[in-house]
PDB file of C-alpha atoms in Angstrom:
ATOM      1  CA  UNK A   1    -184.083  93.474 -42.494  1.00  0.00           C
ATOM      2  CA  UNK A   2    -187.211  93.135 -44.847  1.00  0.00           C
ATOM      3  CA  UNK A   3    -189.487  89.972 -44.505  1.00  0.00           C
ATOM      4  CA  UNK A   4    -187.983  87.161 -46.370  1.00  0.00           C
ATOM      5  CA  UNK A   5    -190.757  86.675 -48.806  1.00  0.00           C
ATOM      6  CA  UNK A   6    -190.707  90.227 -49.928  1.00  0.00           C
ATOM      7  CA  UNK A   7    -187.043  90.869 -50.066  1.00  0.00           C
ATOM      8  CA  UNK A   8    -186.542  90.067 -53.671  1.00  0.00           C
ATOM      9  CA  UNK A   9    -189.666  91.967 -54.833  1.00  0.00           C
ATOM     10  CA  UNK A  10    -188.646  95.027 -52.817  1.00  0.00           C
ATOM     11  CA  UNK A  11    -185.023  94.957 -54.241  1.00  0.00           C
ATOM     12  CA  UNK A  12    -186.279  94.621 -57.825  1.00  0.00           C
ATOM     13  CA  UNK A  13    -189.113  97.051 -57.303  1.00  0.00           C
ATOM     14  CA  UNK A  14    -188.154  99.303 -60.385  1.00  0.00           C
ATOM     15  CA  UNK A  15    -188.284  96.311 -62.690  1.00  0.00           C
ATOM     16  CA  UNK A  16    -191.470  94.622 -61.318  1.00  0.00           C
ATOM     17  CA  UNK A  17    -194.426  93.720 -63.411  1.00  0.00           C
ATOM     18  CA  UNK A  18    -197.603  95.608 -62.422  1.00  0.00           C
ATOM     19  CA  UNK A  19    -199.078  92.756 -60.493  1.00  0.00           C
ATOM     20  CA  UNK A  20    -195.939  92.094 -58.493  1.00  0.00           C
ATOM     21  CA  UNK A  21    -195.553  95.806 -57.756  1.00  0.00           C
ATOM     22  CA  UNK A  22    -199.187  95.868 -56.539  1.00  0.00           C
ATOM     23  CA  UNK A  23    -198.283  92.882 -54.103  1.00  0.00           C
ATOM     24  CA  UNK A  24    -195.241  94.716 -52.824  1.00  0.00           C
ATOM     25  CA  UNK A  25    -197.341  97.912 -52.242  1.00  0.00           C
ATOM     26  CA  UNK A  26    -199.881  96.165 -50.129  1.00  0.00           C
ATOM     27  CA  UNK A  27    -197.306  94.601 -48.135  1.00  0.00           C
ATOM     28  CA  UNK A  28    -195.511  97.800 -47.577  1.00  0.00           C
ATOM     29  CA  UNK A  29    -198.523  99.410 -46.352  1.00  0.00           C
ATOM     30  CA  UNK A  30    -198.940  96.828 -43.687  1.00  0.00           C
ATOM     31  CA  UNK A  31    -195.376  96.261 -42.560  1.00  0.00           C
ATOM     32  CA  UNK A  32    -193.519  99.038 -40.941  1.00  0.00           C
ATOM     33  CA  UNK A  33    -190.082  97.166 -40.808  1.00  0.00           C
ATOM     34  CA  UNK A  34    -190.314  96.481 -44.524  1.00  0.00           C
ATOM     35  CA  UNK A  35    -191.418  99.907 -45.277  1.00  0.00           C
ATOM     36  CA  UNK A  36    -188.450 101.423 -43.258  1.00  0.00           C
ATOM     37  CA  UNK A  37    -185.977  99.146 -45.144  1.00  0.00           C
ATOM     38  CA  UNK A  38    -187.507 100.065 -48.498  1.00  0.00           C
ATOM     39  CA  UNK A  39    -187.070 103.809 -47.674  1.00  0.00           C
ATOM     40  CA  UNK A  40    -183.564 103.073 -46.742  1.00  0.00           C
ATOM     41  CA  UNK A  41    -182.967 101.356 -50.053  1.00  0.00           C
ATOM     42  CA  UNK A  42    -184.529 104.209 -52.028  1.00  0.00           C
ATOM     43  CA  UNK A  43    -182.227 106.497 -50.260  1.00  0.00           C
ATOM     44  CA  UNK A  44    -179.173 104.280 -50.932  1.00  0.00           C
ATOM     45  CA  UNK A  45    -180.118 104.211 -54.547  1.00  0.00           C
ATOM     46  CA  UNK A  46    -180.558 107.931 -54.839  1.00  0.00           C
ATOM     47  CA  UNK A  47    -177.274 108.619 -53.031  1.00  0.00           C
ATOM     48  CA  UNK A  48    -175.397 106.128 -55.225  1.00  0.00           C
ATOM     49  CA  UNK A  49    -176.834 107.790 -58.339  1.00  0.00           C
ATOM     50  CA  UNK A  50    -175.890 111.230 -57.182  1.00  0.00           C
ATOM     51  CA  UNK A  51    -172.461 110.165 -56.284  1.00  0.00           C
ATOM     52  CA  UNK A  52    -171.451 107.985 -59.362  1.00  0.00           C
ATOM     53  CA  UNK A  53    -173.671 108.693 -62.309  1.00  0.00           C
ATOM     54  CA  UNK A  54    -172.184 110.828 -65.070  1.00  0.00           C
ATOM     55  CA  UNK A  55    -168.716 110.510 -63.675  1.00  0.00           C
ATOM     56  CA  UNK A  56    -165.958 111.491 -66.171  1.00  0.00           C
ATOM     57  CA  UNK A  57    -162.273 111.159 -66.059  1.00  0.00           C
ATOM     58  CA  UNK A  58    -160.428 114.171 -64.763  1.00  0.00           C
ATOM     59  CA  UNK A  59    -159.193 116.574 -67.190  1.00  0.00           C
ATOM     60  CA  UNK A  60    -155.670 116.182 -65.997  1.00  0.00           C
ATOM     61  CA  UNK A  61    -155.674 112.368 -67.108  1.00  0.00           C
ATOM     62  CA  UNK A  62    -155.265 113.248 -70.900  1.00  0.00           C
ATOM     63  CA  UNK A  63    -152.762 115.878 -70.418  1.00  0.00           C
ATOM     64  CA  UNK A  64    -150.642 113.745 -68.129  1.00  0.00           C
ATOM     65  CA  UNK A  65    -150.852 110.956 -70.709  1.00  0.00           C
ATOM     66  CA  UNK A  66    -149.716 113.223 -73.466  1.00  0.00           C
ATOM     67  CA  UNK A  67    -146.597 114.307 -71.482  1.00  0.00           C
ATOM     68  CA  UNK A  68    -145.731 110.749 -70.444  1.00  0.00           C
ATOM     69  CA  UNK A  69    -146.096 109.364 -73.964  1.00  0.00           C
ATOM     70  CA  UNK A  70    -143.993 112.148 -75.319  1.00  0.00           C
ATOM     71  CA  UNK A  71    -141.250 111.413 -72.792  1.00  0.00           C
ATOM     72  CA  UNK A  72    -141.376 107.615 -73.570  1.00  0.00           C
ATOM     73  CA  UNK A  73    -140.223 108.169 -77.110  1.00  0.00           C
ATOM     74  CA  UNK A  74    -141.221 106.613 -80.291  1.00  0.00           C
ATOM     75  CA  UNK A  75    -143.383 103.431 -80.214  1.00  0.00           C
ATOM     76  CA  UNK A  76    -141.399 100.226 -80.982  1.00  0.00           C
ATOM     77  CA  UNK A  77    -143.555  98.556 -83.742  1.00  0.00           C
ATOM     78  CA  UNK A  78    -142.977  94.860 -84.312  1.00  0.00           C
ATOM     79  CA  UNK A  79    -141.111  94.301 -87.543  1.00  0.00           C
ATOM     80  CA  UNK A  80    -142.815  90.896 -88.010  1.00  0.00           C
ATOM     81  CA  UNK A  81    -145.818  91.241 -90.200  1.00  0.00           C
ATOM     82  CA  UNK A  82    -149.117  89.224 -89.500  1.00  0.00           C
ATOM     83  CA  UNK A  83    -148.341  86.827 -92.091  1.00  0.00           C
ATOM     84  CA  UNK A  84    -145.464  85.358 -90.197  1.00  0.00           C
ATOM     85  CA  UNK A  85    -147.825  84.569 -87.432  1.00  0.00           C
ATOM     86  CA  UNK A  86    -146.358  81.507 -85.535  1.00  0.00           C
ATOM     87  CA  UNK A  87    -149.129  79.080 -86.255  1.00  0.00           C
ATOM     88  CA  UNK A  88    -149.411  79.912 -90.096  1.00  0.00           C
ATOM     89  CA  UNK A  89    -145.610  80.065 -90.445  1.00  0.00           C
ATOM     90  CA  UNK A  90    -145.284  76.782 -88.888  1.00  0.00           C
ATOM     91  CA  UNK A  91    -147.910  75.255 -91.074  1.00  0.00           C
ATOM     92  CA  UNK A  92    -146.247  76.373 -94.151  1.00  0.00           C
ATOM     93  CA  UNK A  93    -142.775  74.987 -92.922  1.00  0.00           C
ATOM     94  CA  UNK A  94    -144.176  71.619 -92.116  1.00  0.00           C
ATOM     95  CA  UNK A  95    -146.066  71.303 -95.224  1.00  0.00           C
ATOM     96  CA  UNK A  96    -142.979  72.259 -97.296  1.00  0.00           C
ATOM     97  CA  UNK A  97    -140.885  69.808 -95.431  1.00  0.00           C
ATOM     98  CA  UNK A  98    -143.280  66.950 -96.036  1.00  0.00           C
ATOM     99  CA  UNK A  99    -143.608  67.707 -99.541  1.00  0.00           C
ATOM    100  CA  UNK A 100    -139.897  67.887 -99.880  1.00  0.00           C
ATOM    101  CA  UNK A 101    -139.427  64.519 -98.516  1.00  0.00           C
ATOM    102  CA  UNK A 102    -141.847  62.967-101.019  1.00  0.00           C
ATOM    103  CA  UNK A 103    -140.743  64.615-104.178  1.00  0.00           C
ATOM    104  CA  UNK A 104    -136.959  65.361-103.823  1.00  0.00           C
ATOM    105  CA  UNK A 105    -134.912  62.346-104.831  1.00  0.00           C
ATOM    106  CA  UNK A 106    -132.421  61.213-102.464  1.00  0.00           C
ATOM    107  CA  UNK A 107    -129.618  61.773-104.945  1.00  0.00           C
ATOM    108  CA  UNK A 108    -130.523  65.547-104.847  1.00  0.00           C
ATOM    109  CA  UNK A 109    -130.152  65.841-101.080  1.00  0.00           C
ATOM    110  CA  UNK A 110    -126.935  67.530-101.152  1.00  0.00           C
ATOM    111  CA  UNK A 111    -125.264  69.951 -98.746  1.00  0.00           C
ATOM    112  CA  UNK A 112    -126.849  73.169-100.247  1.00  0.00           C
ATOM    113  CA  UNK A 113    -130.504  71.603 -99.864  1.00  0.00           C
ATOM    114  CA  UNK A 114    -129.663  70.747 -96.186  1.00  0.00           C
ATOM    115  CA  UNK A 115    -128.286  74.300 -95.656  1.00  0.00           C
ATOM    116  CA  UNK A 116    -131.772  75.627 -97.211  1.00  0.00           C
ATOM    117  CA  UNK A 117    -133.837  73.307 -94.910  1.00  0.00           C
ATOM    118  CA  UNK A 118    -131.625  74.439 -91.922  1.00  0.00           C
ATOM    119  CA  UNK A 119    -132.434  78.167 -92.922  1.00  0.00           C
ATOM    120  CA  UNK A 120    -136.130  77.478 -92.948  1.00  0.00           C
ATOM    121  CA  UNK A 121    -136.124  75.849 -89.640  1.00  0.00           C
ATOM    122  CA  UNK A 122    -134.042  78.843 -88.255  1.00  0.00           C
ATOM    123  CA  UNK A 123    -136.578  81.221 -89.812  1.00  0.00           C
ATOM    124  CA  UNK A 124    -139.486  79.141 -88.110  1.00  0.00           C
ATOM    125  CA  UNK A 125    -137.634  79.586 -84.624  1.00  0.00           C
ATOM    126  CA  UNK A 126    -137.192  83.326 -85.158  1.00  0.00           C
ATOM    127  CA  UNK A 127    -140.797  83.706 -86.210  1.00  0.00           C
ATOM    128  CA  UNK A 128    -141.911  81.685 -83.068  1.00  0.00           C
ATOM    129  CA  UNK A 129    -139.681  83.908 -80.990  1.00  0.00           C
ATOM    130  CA  UNK A 130    -141.115  87.080 -82.477  1.00  0.00           C
ATOM    131  CA  UNK A 131    -144.648  85.784 -82.151  1.00  0.00           C
ATOM    132  CA  UNK A 132    -144.081  85.075 -78.541  1.00  0.00           C
ATOM    133  CA  UNK A 133    -142.664  88.526 -77.800  1.00  0.00           C
ATOM    134  CA  UNK A 134    -145.715  90.242 -79.477  1.00  0.00           C
ATOM    135  CA  UNK A 135    -147.952  88.057 -77.467  1.00  0.00           C
ATOM    136  CA  UNK A 136    -146.371  89.311 -74.240  1.00  0.00           C
ATOM    137  CA  UNK A 137    -146.708  93.042 -75.452  1.00  0.00           C
ATOM    138  CA  UNK A 138    -150.487  92.488 -75.598  1.00  0.00           C
TER     139      UNK A 138
ATOM    140  CA  UNK B   1    -164.462 105.424 -83.813  1.00  0.00           C
ATOM    141  CA  UNK B   2    -163.038 102.062 -83.284  1.00  0.00           C
ATOM    142  CA  UNK B   3    -162.669 101.535 -86.757  1.00  0.00           C
ATOM    143  CA  UNK B   4    -160.795 104.846 -87.382  1.00  0.00           C
ATOM    144  CA  UNK B   5    -158.325 103.763 -84.494  1.00  0.00           C
ATOM    145  CA  UNK B   6    -157.737 100.453 -86.356  1.00  0.00           C
ATOM    146  CA  UNK B   7    -157.369 102.406 -89.640  1.00  0.00           C
ATOM    147  CA  UNK B   8    -154.617 104.624 -88.073  1.00  0.00           C
ATOM    148  CA  UNK B   9    -152.851 101.503 -86.673  1.00  0.00           C
ATOM    149  CA  UNK B  10    -152.943  99.947 -90.218  1.00  0.00           C
ATOM    150  CA  UNK B  11    -151.545 103.083 -91.690  1.00  0.00           C
ATOM    151  CA  UNK B  12    -148.632 102.940 -89.111  1.00  0.00           C
ATOM    152  CA  UNK B  13    -149.616 105.919 -87.133  1.00  0.00           C
ATOM    153  CA  UNK B  14    -149.885 104.703 -83.532  1.00  0.00           C
ATOM    154  CA  UNK B  15    -149.728 108.218 -82.017  1.00  0.00           C
ATOM    155  CA  UNK B  16    -152.891 109.233 -83.777  1.00  0.00           C
ATOM    156  CA  UNK B  17    -154.461 105.836 -82.870  1.00  0.00           C
ATOM    157  CA  UNK B  18    -153.468 106.344 -79.243  1.00  0.00           C
ATOM    158  CA  UNK B  19    -154.974 110.110 -79.272  1.00  0.00           C
ATOM    159  CA  UNK B  20    -158.284 108.743 -80.483  1.00  0.00           C
ATOM    160  CA  UNK B  21    -158.103 105.856 -78.178  1.00  0.00           C
ATOM    161  CA  UNK B  22    -157.592 108.056 -75.110  1.00  0.00           C
ATOM    162  CA  UNK B  23    -160.334 110.245 -76.186  1.00  0.00           C
ATOM    163  CA  UNK B  24    -162.792 107.273 -76.651  1.00  0.00           C
ATOM    164  CA  UNK B  25    -161.848 105.293 -73.690  1.00  0.00           C
ATOM    165  CA  UNK B  26    -160.658 107.654 -70.916  1.00  0.00           C
ATOM    166  CA  UNK B  27    -163.975 107.896 -69.184  1.00  0.00           C
ATOM    167  CA  UNK B  28    -164.579 104.094 -69.271  1.00  0.00           C
ATOM    168  CA  UNK B  29    -161.160 103.197 -68.151  1.00  0.00           C
ATOM    169  CA  UNK B  30    -161.222 105.751 -65.260  1.00  0.00           C
ATOM    170  CA  UNK B  31    -164.639 104.569 -64.142  1.00  0.00           C
ATOM    171  CA  UNK B  32    -163.465 100.908 -64.150  1.00  0.00           C
ATOM    172  CA  UNK B  33    -160.258 101.946 -62.174  1.00  0.00           C
ATOM    173  CA  UNK B  34    -162.445 103.941 -59.610  1.00  0.00           C
ATOM    174  CA  UNK B  35    -164.889 101.103 -59.451  1.00  0.00           C
ATOM    175  CA  UNK B  36    -162.118  98.658 -58.415  1.00  0.00           C
ATOM    176  CA  UNK B  37    -159.878 100.885 -56.277  1.00  0.00           C
ATOM    177  CA  UNK B  38    -162.489 103.219 -54.666  1.00  0.00           C
ATOM    178  CA  UNK B  39    -160.205 106.221 -54.425  1.00  0.00           C
ATOM    179  CA  UNK B  40    -160.379 109.003 -57.227  1.00  0.00           C
ATOM    180  CA  UNK B  41    -156.605 109.746 -56.761  1.00  0.00           C
ATOM    181  CA  UNK B  42    -155.357 106.079 -57.144  1.00  0.00           C
ATOM    182  CA  UNK B  43    -157.966 105.400 -59.963  1.00  0.00           C
ATOM    183  CA  UNK B  44    -156.327 108.406 -61.978  1.00  0.00           C
ATOM    184  CA  UNK B  45    -152.891 106.884 -61.296  1.00  0.00           C
ATOM    185  CA  UNK B  46    -154.091 103.453 -62.267  1.00  0.00           C
ATOM    186  CA  UNK B  47    -155.834 104.634 -65.464  1.00  0.00           C
ATOM    187  CA  UNK B  48    -152.535 106.554 -66.424  1.00  0.00           C
ATOM    188  CA  UNK B  49    -150.688 103.419 -65.890  1.00  0.00           C
ATOM    189  CA  UNK B  50    -153.030 101.360 -67.969  1.00  0.00           C
ATOM    190  CA  UNK B  51    -153.061 103.746 -70.958  1.00  0.00           C
ATOM    191  CA  UNK B  52    -149.129 103.582 -70.816  1.00  0.00           C
ATOM    192  CA  UNK B  53    -149.167  99.917 -71.055  1.00  0.00           C
ATOM    193  CA  UNK B  54    -151.744 100.190 -73.862  1.00  0.00           C
ATOM    194  CA  UNK B  55    -149.548 102.608 -75.697  1.00  0.00           C
ATOM    195  CA  UNK B  56    -146.462 100.177 -75.252  1.00  0.00           C
ATOM    196  CA  UNK B  57    -148.494  97.417 -76.540  1.00  0.00           C
ATOM    197  CA  UNK B  58    -150.350  99.121 -79.234  1.00  0.00           C
ATOM    198  CA  UNK B  59    -147.583  98.348 -81.888  1.00  0.00           C
ATOM    199  CA  UNK B  60    -148.208  94.602 -81.416  1.00  0.00           C
ATOM    200  CA  UNK B  61    -151.897  94.699 -81.028  1.00  0.00           C
ATOM    201  CA  UNK B  62    -153.448  92.054 -83.115  1.00  0.00           C
ATOM    202  CA  UNK B  63    -157.171  91.813 -84.008  1.00  0.00           C
ATOM    203  CA  UNK B  64    -157.411  88.623 -81.895  1.00  0.00           C
ATOM    204  CA  UNK B  65    -159.856  90.391 -79.535  1.00  0.00           C
ATOM    205  CA  UNK B  66    -161.805  93.736 -80.097  1.00  0.00           C
ATOM    206  CA  UNK B  67    -159.859  96.685 -79.272  1.00  0.00           C
ATOM    207  CA  UNK B  68    -162.404  97.621 -76.372  1.00  0.00           C
ATOM    208  CA  UNK B  69    -162.055  94.066 -74.691  1.00  0.00           C
ATOM    209  CA  UNK B  70    -158.340  94.445 -74.806  1.00  0.00           C
ATOM    210  CA  UNK B  71    -158.374  97.978 -73.365  1.00  0.00           C
ATOM    211  CA  UNK B  72    -160.683  96.815 -70.495  1.00  0.00           C
ATOM    212  CA  UNK B  73    -158.568  93.817 -69.672  1.00  0.00           C
ATOM    213  CA  UNK B  74    -155.436  96.007 -69.379  1.00  0.00           C
ATOM    214  CA  UNK B  75    -157.298  98.495 -67.226  1.00  0.00           C
ATOM    215  CA  UNK B  76    -158.822  95.874 -65.082  1.00  0.00           C
ATOM    216  CA  UNK B  77    -155.620  94.085 -64.541  1.00  0.00           C
ATOM    217  CA  UNK B  78    -153.881  97.210 -63.732  1.00  0.00           C
ATOM    218  CA  UNK B  79    -156.243  98.199 -61.165  1.00  0.00           C
ATOM    219  CA  UNK B  80    -156.410  94.896 -59.584  1.00  0.00           C
ATOM    220  CA  UNK B  81    -152.718  94.788 -59.503  1.00  0.00           C
ATOM    221  CA  UNK B  82    -152.739  98.173 -57.686  1.00  0.00           C
ATOM    222  CA  UNK B  83    -155.551  96.990 -55.285  1.00  0.00           C
ATOM    223  CA  UNK B  84    -153.426  93.719 -54.374  1.00  0.00           C
ATOM    224  CA  UNK B  85    -150.489  95.728 -53.629  1.00  0.00           C
ATOM    225  CA  UNK B  86    -152.206  97.659 -50.762  1.00  0.00           C
ATOM    226  CA  UNK B  87    -153.925  96.529 -47.617  1.00  0.00           C
ATOM    227  CA  UNK B  88    -157.219  97.721 -49.108  1.00  0.00           C
ATOM    228  CA  UNK B  89    -157.846  94.261 -50.573  1.00  0.00           C
ATOM    229  CA  UNK B  90    -160.208  92.999 -47.894  1.00  0.00           C
ATOM    230  CA  UNK B  91    -161.845  89.743 -47.665  1.00  0.00           C
ATOM    231  CA  UNK B  92    -165.045  90.174 -45.597  1.00  0.00           C
ATOM    232  CA  UNK B  93    -167.804  87.853 -45.376  1.00  0.00           C
ATOM    233  CA  UNK B  94    -171.399  88.991 -45.598  1.00  0.00           C
ATOM    234  CA  UNK B  95    -171.732  88.110 -41.937  1.00  0.00           C
ATOM    235  CA  UNK B  96    -169.282  90.588 -40.772  1.00  0.00           C
ATOM    236  CA  UNK B  97    -170.769  93.314 -39.103  1.00  0.00           C
ATOM    237  CA  UNK B  98    -168.257  95.956 -40.169  1.00  0.00           C
ATOM    238  CA  UNK B  99    -170.654  97.727 -42.595  1.00  0.00           C
ATOM    239  CA  UNK B 100    -173.270  97.953 -39.890  1.00  0.00           C
ATOM    240  CA  UNK B 101    -170.775  99.311 -37.493  1.00  0.00           C
ATOM    241  CA  UNK B 102    -169.618 101.888 -40.077  1.00  0.00           C
ATOM    242  CA  UNK B 103    -173.188 103.115 -40.655  1.00  0.00           C
ATOM    243  CA  UNK B 104    -173.901 103.311 -36.974  1.00  0.00           C
ATOM    244  CA  UNK B 105    -170.577 105.140 -36.347  1.00  0.00           C
ATOM    245  CA  UNK B 106    -171.412 107.433 -39.090  1.00  0.00           C
ATOM    246  CA  UNK B 107    -174.825 108.075 -37.609  1.00  0.00           C
ATOM    247  CA  UNK B 108    -173.493 108.846 -34.168  1.00  0.00           C
ATOM    248  CA  UNK B 109    -170.890 111.252 -35.599  1.00  0.00           C
ATOM    249  CA  UNK B 110    -173.546 113.198 -37.276  1.00  0.00           C
ATOM    250  CA  UNK B 111    -175.777 115.096 -34.862  1.00  0.00           C
ATOM    251  CA  UNK B 112    -177.939 115.734 -37.926  1.00  0.00           C
ATOM    252  CA  UNK B 113    -181.251 114.264 -38.065  1.00  0.00           C
ATOM    253  CA  UNK B 114    -181.578 110.600 -39.281  1.00  0.00           C
ATOM    254  CA  UNK B 115    -180.646 110.038 -42.898  1.00  0.00           C
ATOM    255  CA  UNK B 116    -179.620 113.510 -43.481  1.00  0.00           C
ATOM    256  CA  UNK B 117    -176.060 114.015 -44.905  1.00  0.00           C
ATOM    257  CA  UNK B 118    -175.520 110.194 -45.464  1.00  0.00           C
ATOM    258  CA  UNK B 119    -172.278 109.524 -46.819  1.00  0.00           C
ATOM    259  CA  UNK B 120    -172.718 106.623 -49.373  1.00  0.00           C
ATOM    260  CA  UNK B 121    -169.147 106.383 -50.402  1.00  0.00           C
ATOM    261  CA  UNK B 122    -168.038 105.677 -46.727  1.00  0.00           C
ATOM    262  CA  UNK B 123    -170.544 102.790 -46.527  1.00  0.00           C
ATOM    263  CA  UNK B 124    -169.508 101.356 -49.939  1.00  0.00           C
ATOM    264  CA  UNK B 125    -166.032 101.385 -48.920  1.00  0.00           C
ATOM    265  CA  UNK B 126    -166.891  99.055 -46.025  1.00  0.00           C
ATOM    266  CA  UNK B 127    -168.551  96.415 -48.367  1.00  0.00           C
ATOM    267  CA  UNK B 128    -166.427  93.352 -49.410  1.00  0.00           C
ATOM    268  CA  UNK B 129    -164.457  94.358 -52.580  1.00  0.00           C
ATOM    269  CA  UNK B 130    -166.385  92.549 -55.075  1.00  0.00           C
ATOM    270  CA  UNK B 131    -169.679  93.917 -53.812  1.00  0.00           C
ATOM    271  CA  UNK B 132    -168.168  97.508 -53.903  1.00  0.00           C
ATOM    272  CA  UNK B 133    -166.640  97.230 -57.287  1.00  0.00           C
ATOM    273  CA  UNK B 134    -169.949  95.960 -58.870  1.00  0.00           C
ATOM    274  CA  UNK B 135    -172.267  98.667 -57.028  1.00  0.00           C
ATOM    275  CA  UNK B 136    -169.997 101.509 -57.991  1.00  0.00           C
ATOM    276  CA  UNK B 137    -169.788 100.373 -61.516  1.00  0.00           C
ATOM    277  CA  UNK B 138    -173.462  99.723 -61.837  1.00  0.00           C
ATOM    278  CA  UNK B 139    -174.264 103.314 -61.012  1.00  0.00           C
ATOM    279  CA  UNK B 140    -171.482 104.739 -63.035  1.00  0.00           C
ATOM    280  CA  UNK B 141    -172.696 102.725 -66.073  1.00  0.00           C
ATOM    281  CA  UNK B 142    -176.179 103.924 -65.900  1.00  0.00           C
ATOM    282  CA  UNK B 143    -177.492 100.796 -64.279  1.00  0.00           C
ATOM    283  CA  UNK B 144    -176.586  98.624 -67.194  1.00  0.00           C
ATOM    284  CA  UNK B 145    -175.993  94.861 -65.981  1.00  0.00           C
ATOM    285  CA  UNK B 146    -174.425  94.067 -69.405  1.00  0.00           C
ATOM    286  CA  UNK B 147    -171.835  96.836 -69.261  1.00  0.00           C
ATOM    287  CA  UNK B 148    -170.727  96.041 -65.682  1.00  0.00           C
ATOM    288  CA  UNK B 149    -170.484  92.379 -66.740  1.00  0.00           C
ATOM    289  CA  UNK B 150    -168.397  93.379 -69.764  1.00  0.00           C
ATOM    290  CA  UNK B 151    -166.052  95.722 -67.905  1.00  0.00           C
ATOM    291  CA  UNK B 152    -165.361  93.186 -64.980  1.00  0.00           C
ATOM    292  CA  UNK B 153    -165.494  90.354 -67.226  1.00  0.00           C
ATOM    293  CA  UNK B 154    -167.818  88.302 -65.143  1.00  0.00           C
ATOM    294  CA  UNK B 155    -171.202  86.736 -66.121  1.00  0.00           C
ATOM    295  CA  UNK B 156    -174.346  88.892 -65.906  1.00  0.00           C
ATOM    296  CA  UNK B 157    -175.994  86.602 -63.426  1.00  0.00           C
ATOM    297  CA  UNK B 158    -173.044  87.060 -60.943  1.00  0.00           C
ATOM    298  CA  UNK B 159    -173.436  91.050 -61.480  1.00  0.00           C
ATOM    299  CA  UNK B 160    -177.001  90.677 -60.519  1.00  0.00           C
ATOM    300  CA  UNK B 161    -176.402  88.490 -57.514  1.00  0.00           C
ATOM    301  CA  UNK B 162    -173.482  90.644 -56.226  1.00  0.00           C
ATOM    302  CA  UNK B 163    -175.692  93.686 -56.825  1.00  0.00           C
ATOM    303  CA  UNK B 164    -178.620  92.329 -55.068  1.00  0.00           C
ATOM    304  CA  UNK B 165    -176.677  91.375 -51.857  1.00  0.00           C
ATOM    305  CA  UNK B 166    -174.660  94.808 -51.978  1.00  0.00           C
ATOM    306  CA  UNK B 167    -177.977  96.883 -52.040  1.00  0.00           C
ATOM    307  CA  UNK B 168    -179.442  94.654 -49.428  1.00  0.00           C
ATOM    308  CA  UNK B 169    -176.410  95.120 -47.079  1.00  0.00           C
ATOM    309  CA  UNK B 170    -176.395  98.992 -47.605  1.00  0.00           C
ATOM    310  CA  UNK B 171    -180.158  99.286 -46.979  1.00  0.00           C
ATOM    311  CA  UNK B 172    -180.067  97.082 -43.914  1.00  0.00           C
ATOM    312  CA  UNK B 173    -177.178  99.071 -42.696  1.00  0.00           C
ATOM    313  CA  UNK B 174    -178.813 102.400 -43.134  1.00  0.00           C
ATOM    314  CA  UNK B 175    -182.190 101.245 -41.756  1.00  0.00           C
ATOM    315  CA  UNK B 176    -180.755  99.884 -38.733  1.00  0.00           C
ATOM    316  CA  UNK B 177    -178.603 102.987 -38.134  1.00  0.00           C
ATOM    317  CA  UNK B 178    -181.686 105.107 -38.450  1.00  0.00           C
ATOM    318  CA  UNK B 179    -183.630 102.967 -35.945  1.00  0.00           C
ATOM    319  CA  UNK B 180    -180.767 103.174 -33.403  1.00  0.00           C
ATOM    320  CA  UNK B 181    -179.938 106.731 -34.165  1.00  0.00           C
ATOM    321  CA  UNK B 182    -183.703 107.538 -33.788  1.00  0.00           C
TER     322      UNK B 182
END
């Protein structure tokens, strides 16, 4: 183990300011244990760089993916457009309902209007379900 | 390139978008999988699985996050699931001497002079999983703290701390084994 006071300096040696690097160098000259540890650290860094740097995906990856995607058949694209996003859709429906309550005279609240309102609510429910499914896909 | 991928998606051509996406992200996804799993064969399987999930989700991709964030998230979750499904998911503490023992064992097995033929992968595999993931990815991503933080979705300060401890552990293990091995 390096001396406690110099551990951080030695670990960050590459990024040190000149004055700190000078301090570390002076200590390394005087302390054999830190010198041994620092050499080991340099060796670890070099070995890790040689082992991992510039690593690419194997060529077989893309080819295997092409095969699997071709086997999986055409992509199922959601039929629900973005405009029917749950939050937006629900907002429009709520606003419409509130306006309807204010402006439609009670005498006009007949069966066809109730059917229309029910249809809107049903559409909202379908939109919410579709939105939920799309969220799970992602 | 990401714009071109989005443009293909907007035009309703997910296959072309996917081909571009694989070309652009296969190295990153593979490296992220390898950093998490530590084994090239399993990393390739995991990367394939991640891309298949991406393919299936591509039709429903929404621009709530950037494409790269979504891809890295799928790749990371796929690899972590693979890691959890095996006994490779270890929970060592820093005080555990396993890594030092591994370095010493390795040194004893090698009749070669001290520090020659040193197998860094074997030592990294002995580190606690989080340290091993960060240190592999750091060197794969050309020592960019920012990129490691982005890929693993952890704060940059955490990356620096984990990396600091991991390098310290590795250097200490190697230095001790050298002293013992002569």
